[in-house]
Amino acid sequence: MTALTSPRTYSVLALMQVADAVACAKEIPPIKKAFDDVGLPEEVRPLIPVVKAASAIGLLSVFRFPALARLTTFMLTVYFVLAVGSHVRAKDWSPGLVAASSLLALFGAMTVKGPETKTR
């Protein structure tokens, strides 16, 4: 088992997604600035916490439904491709681009590896 395939990693990332969903729902000032900087339309913003909460549930599915957890990491990879693209399109070279790029690489690698499954 590696860190990329460990259910514990999936759990920690799920907690991170929940915290981010709450921050996005409250639209705390740094989140609002990040959304403004990349030009995210106001009407799309309420969807972001829903997507992040759903991804947390998908990541936590690793314990019973590893295939769903792997699909979730794939969808998060797509999400972060779009996030990185938004930063680049907006010429936003902020730490948000670094974070999005790092999460893109992480979720992409997790998708390739897949979660650890127990064999009986």
XYZ file of N, CA, C and O in Angstrom:
480
model
N 0.849 -1.177 0.000
C 0.000 0.000 0.000
C 0.894 1.240 0.000
O 1.853 1.327 0.737
N 0.528 2.191 -0.841
C 1.257 3.453 -0.879
C 0.330 4.563 -0.404
O -0.873 4.363 -0.247
N 0.897 5.722 -0.225
C 0.091 6.867 0.207
C -0.992 7.192 -0.823
O -2.088 7.622 -0.462
N -0.706 6.978 -2.100
C -1.697 7.279 -3.141
C -2.868 6.309 -3.144
O -3.946 6.639 -3.607
N -2.661 5.106 -2.637
C -3.717 4.093 -2.684
C -4.381 3.851 -1.335
O -5.370 3.133 -1.251
N -3.875 4.461 -0.295
C -4.366 4.236 1.060
C -5.751 4.852 1.287
O -5.978 6.017 0.958
N -6.664 4.086 1.879
C -7.968 4.659 2.239
C -7.836 5.864 3.182
O -8.670 6.767 3.142
N -6.790 5.883 3.979
C -6.570 7.029 4.867
C -6.355 8.313 4.048
O -6.867 9.377 4.403
N -5.615 8.210 2.953
C -5.401 9.364 2.078
C -6.730 9.857 1.520
O -7.003 11.064 1.494
N -7.565 8.924 1.086
C -8.882 9.290 0.568
C -9.702 10.005 1.641
O -10.391 10.984 1.366
N -9.611 9.521 2.876
C -10.357 10.130 3.991
C -9.875 11.545 4.282
O -10.687 12.453 4.481
N -8.570 11.729 4.317
C -8.007 13.059 4.578
C -8.411 14.028 3.470
O -8.801 15.174 3.739
N -8.356 13.571 2.228
C -8.746 14.432 1.113
C -10.246 14.732 1.142
O -10.673 15.829 0.774
N -11.040 13.790 1.617
C -12.484 14.034 1.766
C -12.721 15.134 2.799
O -13.547 16.034 2.578
N -12.003 15.085 3.907
C -12.128 16.135 4.924
C -11.718 17.492 4.352
O -12.351 18.512 4.646
N -10.678 17.483 3.548
C -10.229 18.718 2.912
C -11.319 19.258 1.985
O -11.594 20.468 1.973
N -11.980 18.369 1.252
C -13.044 18.796 0.349
C -14.236 19.354 1.126
O -14.857 20.331 0.708
N -14.551 18.746 2.267
C -15.646 19.258 3.108
C -15.319 20.665 3.611
O -16.151 21.572 3.542
N -14.108 20.839 4.110
C -13.694 22.161 4.602
C -13.746 23.192 3.473
O -14.216 24.328 3.672
N -13.299 22.793 2.296
C -13.328 23.704 1.153
C -14.764 23.997 0.730
O -15.084 25.131 0.353
N -15.644 23.007 0.814
C -17.052 23.227 0.476
C -17.673 24.265 1.407
O -18.408 25.157 0.967
N -17.359 24.152 2.693
C -17.887 25.122 3.667
C -17.338 26.520 3.365
O -18.087 27.505 3.363
N -16.042 26.599 3.096
C -15.431 27.902 2.784
C -16.049 28.506 1.524
O -16.290 29.720 1.458
N -16.324 27.661 0.538
C -16.939 28.154 -0.705
C -18.394 28.557 -0.480
O -18.863 29.536 -1.060
N -19.103 27.811 0.358
C -20.506 28.138 0.634
C -20.625 29.474 1.349
O -21.524 30.271 1.057
N -19.704 29.720 2.274
C -19.707 30.993 3.003
C -19.069 32.095 2.176
O -19.167 33.269 2.530
N -18.403 31.692 1.099
C -17.660 32.589 0.221
C -16.813 33.567 1.039
O -16.969 34.800 0.960
N -15.930 32.979 1.834
C -15.015 33.793 2.626
C -14.166 34.645 1.682
O -14.008 34.294 0.511
N -13.642 35.783 2.158
C -12.960 36.732 1.265
C -11.887 36.128 0.345
O -11.880 36.456 -0.852
N -10.988 35.244 0.830
C -9.999 34.709 -0.118
C -10.637 33.865 -1.232
O -10.163 33.875 -2.370
N -11.719 33.162 -0.905
C -12.413 32.359 -1.918
C -13.103 33.284 -2.921
O -13.011 33.083 -4.139
N -13.771 34.314 -2.422
C -14.438 35.269 -3.312
C -13.424 35.920 -4.239
O -13.667 36.043 -5.440
N -12.266 36.302 -3.699
C -11.220 36.910 -4.530
C -10.727 35.935 -5.593
O -10.549 36.300 -6.754
N -10.530 34.671 -5.205
C -10.071 33.672 -6.171
C -11.099 33.494 -7.286
O -10.735 33.422 -8.468
N -12.381 33.425 -6.917
C -13.438 33.298 -7.921
C -13.458 34.521 -8.832
O -13.604 34.395 -10.053
N -13.326 35.710 -8.233
C -13.305 36.942 -9.025
C -12.098 36.971 -9.964
O -12.225 37.350 -11.135
N -10.932 36.562 -9.447
C -9.701 36.617 -10.238
C -9.759 35.747 -11.487
O -9.165 36.083 -12.511
N -10.437 34.606 -11.392
C -10.528 33.725 -12.566
C -11.793 33.975 -13.377
O -12.023 33.329 -14.397
N -12.622 34.898 -12.913
C -13.825 35.255 -13.654
C -14.941 34.225 -13.577
O -15.716 34.079 -14.525
N -15.046 33.528 -12.456
C -16.121 32.547 -12.291
C -17.450 33.300 -12.173
O -17.618 34.136 -11.287
N -18.397 33.002 -13.051
C -19.676 33.724 -13.016
C -20.422 33.512 -11.695
O -20.373 32.434 -11.110
N -21.116 34.546 -11.264
C -21.873 34.509 -10.003
C -22.877 33.356 -9.974
O -23.072 32.735 -8.940
N -23.507 33.080 -11.114
C -24.539 32.040 -11.124
C -23.971 30.627 -10.998
O -24.702 29.695 -10.660
N -22.688 30.448 -11.218
C -22.050 29.132 -11.096
C -21.536 28.891 -9.671
O -21.458 27.745 -9.218
N -21.234 29.939 -8.968
C -20.617 29.836 -7.642
C -21.386 28.972 -6.639
O -20.764 28.219 -5.895
N -22.718 29.018 -6.602
C -23.431 28.153 -5.643
C -23.261 26.651 -5.924
O -23.481 25.826 -5.043
N -22.861 26.299 -7.130
C -22.662 24.891 -7.473
C -21.358 24.326 -6.910
O -21.256 23.116 -6.682
N -20.388 25.175 -6.685
C -19.054 24.714 -6.262
C -19.113 23.969 -4.922
O -18.560 22.867 -4.814
N -19.787 24.484 -3.888
C -19.853 23.718 -2.636
C -20.552 22.369 -2.804
O -20.167 21.389 -2.165
N -21.538 22.314 -3.673
C -22.243 21.052 -3.921
C -21.299 20.041 -4.560
O -21.248 18.868 -4.154
N -20.534 20.484 -5.534
C -19.571 19.612 -6.207
C -18.528 19.119 -5.208
O -18.187 17.928 -5.188
N -18.043 20.012 -4.368
C -17.016 19.622 -3.396
C -17.572 18.664 -2.340
O -16.904 17.707 -1.963
N -18.796 18.888 -1.893
C -19.411 17.970 -0.929
C -19.643 16.600 -1.564
O -19.384 15.562 -0.937
N -20.094 16.591 -2.797
C -20.299 15.316 -3.497
C -18.980 14.587 -3.677
O -18.916 13.349 -3.539
N -17.914 15.325 -3.955
C -16.609 14.675 -4.116
C -16.129 14.086 -2.800
O -15.488 13.025 -2.788
N -16.450 14.731 -1.695
C -16.071 14.179 -0.384
C -16.777 12.840 -0.151
O -16.156 11.873 0.306
N -18.053 12.787 -0.493
C -18.792 11.530 -0.352
C -18.192 10.458 -1.258
O -17.997 9.312 -0.848
N -17.867 10.846 -2.480
C -17.242 9.902 -3.411
C -15.906 9.392 -2.915
O -15.595 8.201 -3.039
N -15.107 10.271 -2.333
C -13.811 9.842 -1.792
C -13.999 8.895 -0.614
O -13.265 7.910 -0.472
N -14.984 9.172 0.224
C -15.233 8.305 1.380
C -15.815 6.950 0.977
O -15.784 6.000 1.767
N -16.304 6.846 -0.236
C -16.833 5.565 -0.710
C -15.728 4.519 -0.865
O -16.027 3.347 -1.102
N -14.493 4.924 -0.709
C -13.357 4.011 -0.872
C -13.478 2.768 0.009
O -12.997 1.701 -0.352
N -14.147 2.899 1.126
C -14.240 1.776 2.062
C -15.211 0.696 1.594
O -15.033 -0.471 1.927
N -16.245 1.067 0.848
C -17.232 0.078 0.391
C -17.292 -0.061 -1.117
O -17.637 -1.122 -1.621
N -16.993 1.035 -1.820
C -17.113 1.042 -3.275
C -15.861 1.653 -3.905
O -15.883 2.806 -4.362
N -14.748 0.914 -3.926
C -13.494 1.471 -4.453
C -13.599 1.995 -5.882
O -12.941 2.980 -6.223
N -14.433 1.369 -6.694
C -14.573 1.842 -8.075
C -15.187 3.243 -8.109
O -14.795 4.073 -8.936
N -16.132 3.512 -7.219
C -16.729 4.849 -7.146
C -15.692 5.865 -6.672
O -15.642 6.995 -7.174
N -14.857 5.477 -5.736
C -13.791 6.371 -5.270
C -12.826 6.689 -6.415
O -12.383 7.830 -6.562
N -12.528 5.690 -7.231
C -11.636 5.917 -8.371
C -12.307 6.836 -9.392
O -11.661 7.725 -9.953
N -13.594 6.637 -9.642
C -14.327 7.536 -10.536
C -14.300 8.964 -9.982
O -14.145 9.930 -10.732
N -14.424 9.083 -8.674
C -14.383 10.405 -8.036
C -13.035 11.079 -8.256
O -12.981 12.277 -8.565
N -11.937 10.327 -8.112
C -10.625 10.942 -8.350
C -10.482 11.357 -9.810
O -9.878 12.385 -10.107
N -11.076 10.575 -10.718
C -11.054 10.962 -12.131
C -11.817 12.270 -12.342
O -11.337 13.180 -13.025
N -13.008 12.361 -11.751
C -13.809 13.574 -11.911
C -13.126 14.780 -11.260
O -13.219 15.902 -11.768
N -12.430 14.551 -10.141
C -11.665 15.645 -9.528
C -10.491 16.051 -10.425
O -10.123 17.229 -10.477
N -9.923 15.103 -11.132
C -8.869 15.432 -12.096
C -9.431 16.358 -13.175
O -8.813 17.380 -13.516
N -10.606 16.029 -13.684
C -11.261 16.883 -14.687
C -11.539 18.271 -14.095
O -11.267 19.299 -14.732
N -12.068 18.294 -12.873
C -12.355 19.565 -12.190
C -11.095 20.432 -12.114
O -11.142 21.640 -12.412
N -9.972 19.821 -11.734
C -8.757 20.616 -11.580
C -8.099 20.952 -12.919
O -7.382 21.954 -13.012
N -8.366 20.190 -13.968
C -7.943 20.609 -15.315
C -8.659 21.917 -15.652
O -8.046 22.875 -16.150
N -9.954 21.953 -15.365
C -10.729 23.176 -15.622
C -10.261 24.339 -14.741
O -10.186 25.479 -15.199
N -9.938 24.044 -13.472
C -9.452 25.093 -12.562
C -8.120 25.664 -13.050
O -7.945 26.892 -13.103
N -7.197 24.781 -13.416
C -5.892 25.255 -13.919
C -6.110 26.060 -15.197
O -5.533 27.142 -15.367
N -6.959 25.552 -16.073
C -7.258 26.278 -17.312
C -7.843 27.654 -17.049
O -7.501 28.628 -17.728
N -8.699 27.753 -16.043
C -9.289 29.056 -15.689
C -8.231 30.029 -15.196
O -8.247 31.213 -15.548
N -7.303 29.541 -14.367
C -6.215 30.402 -13.883
C -5.350 30.878 -15.041
O -4.995 32.061 -15.116
N -5.005 29.960 -15.944
C -4.133 30.315 -17.072
C -4.861 31.287 -18.002
O -4.280 32.288 -18.436
N -6.120 31.005 -18.322
C -6.903 31.881 -19.195
C -6.976 33.296 -18.640
O -6.858 34.277 -19.368
N -7.120 33.394 -17.306
C -7.235 34.698 -16.660
C -5.861 35.329 -16.364
O -5.802 36.419 -15.810
N -4.801 34.619 -16.740
C -3.431 35.068 -16.439
C -3.266 35.328 -14.940
O -2.643 36.297 -14.517
N -3.868 34.428 -14.158
C -3.799 34.512 -12.695
C -2.684 33.581 -12.223
O -2.888 32.385 -12.070
N -1.516 34.149 -12.006
C -0.342 33.354 -11.622
C -0.197 33.324 -10.099
O 0.885 33.358 -9.566
N -1.309 33.260 -9.407
C -1.334 33.292 -7.943
C -1.032 31.915 -7.357
O -0.951 30.920 -8.084
N -0.896 31.852 -6.033
C -0.742 30.546 -5.382
C -1.916 29.602 -5.666
O -1.768 28.387 -5.578
N -3.063 30.147 -6.035
C -4.201 29.307 -6.406
C -3.887 28.420 -7.598
O -4.339 27.274 -7.665
N -3.098 28.931 -8.546
C -2.682 28.130 -9.695
C -1.786 26.988 -9.248
O -1.923 25.854 -9.722
N -0.884 27.270 -8.326
C 0.010 26.225 -7.808
C -0.802 25.154 -7.084
O -0.590 23.956 -7.285
N -1.756 25.582 -6.270
C -2.592 24.631 -5.537
C -3.413 23.775 -6.506
O -3.467 22.547 -6.369
N -4.041 24.413 -7.484
C -4.852 23.671 -8.450
C -3.992 22.696 -9.252
O -4.400 21.552 -9.500
N -2.799 23.128 -9.638
C -1.896 22.253 -10.388
C -1.448 21.062 -9.548
O -1.373 19.934 -10.039
N -1.162 21.323 -8.287
C -0.737 20.243 -7.388
C -1.865 19.232 -7.185
O -1.634 18.013 -7.206
N -3.077 19.732 -6.984
C -4.217 18.828 -6.797
C -4.542 18.086 -8.091
O -4.933 16.917 -8.054
N -4.341 18.722 -9.231
C -4.506 18.048 -10.515
C -3.552 16.860 -10.602
O -3.962 15.743 -10.943
N -2.295 17.089 -10.277
C -1.308 16.010 -10.324
C -1.648 14.899 -9.319
O -1.562 13.706 -9.641
N -2.045 15.290 -8.108
C -2.371 14.306 -7.076
C -3.555 13.442 -7.485
O -3.477 12.207 -7.463
N -4.673 14.064 -7.870
C -5.852 13.283 -8.219
C -5.641 12.492 -9.511
O -6.168 11.389 -9.660
N -4.844 13.025 -10.435
C -4.509 12.265 -11.640
C -3.736 11.001 -11.294
O -4.041 9.911 -11.789
N -2.743 11.135 -10.414
C -1.953 9.965 -9.993
C -2.822 8.970 -9.233
O -2.693 7.746 -9.409
N -3.723 9.479 -8.404
C -4.615 8.580 -7.656
C -5.552 7.836 -8.605
O -5.873 6.668 -8.375
N -5.977 8.493 -9.663
C -6.837 7.835 -10.647
C -6.086 6.706 -11.342
O -6.622 5.607 -11.517
N -4.847 6.970 -11.712
C -4.047 5.946 -12.386
C -3.817 4.753 -11.462
O -3.979 3.601 -11.865
N -3.465 5.015 -10.226
C -3.162 3.941 -9.270
C -4.419 3.229 -8.772
O -4.409 2.022 -8.581
N -5.468 3.983 -8.514
C -6.666 3.405 -7.919
C -6.470 3.138 -6.440
O -5.336 3.073 -5.952
N -7.570 2.984 -5.707
C -7.452 2.731 -4.261
C -7.023 1.300 -3.974
O -7.221 0.406 -4.789
N -6.434 1.138 -2.816
C -6.054 -0.182 -2.339
C -7.325 -0.981 -2.102
O -8.258 -0.509 -1.454
N -7.370 -2.168 -2.622
C -8.519 -3.043 -2.374
C -8.038 -4.258 -1.610
O -6.965 -4.791 -1.876
N -8.853 -4.663 -0.663
C -8.503 -5.829 0.135
C -8.869 -7.093 -0.621
O -9.956 -7.194 -1.176
N -7.938 -8.016 -0.666
C -8.225 -9.307 -1.276
C -8.418 -10.321 -0.167
O -7.696 -10.332 0.817
N -9.420 -11.143 -0.325
C -9.729 -12.115 0.737
C -9.469 -13.502 0.254
O -9.567 -13.908 -0.804
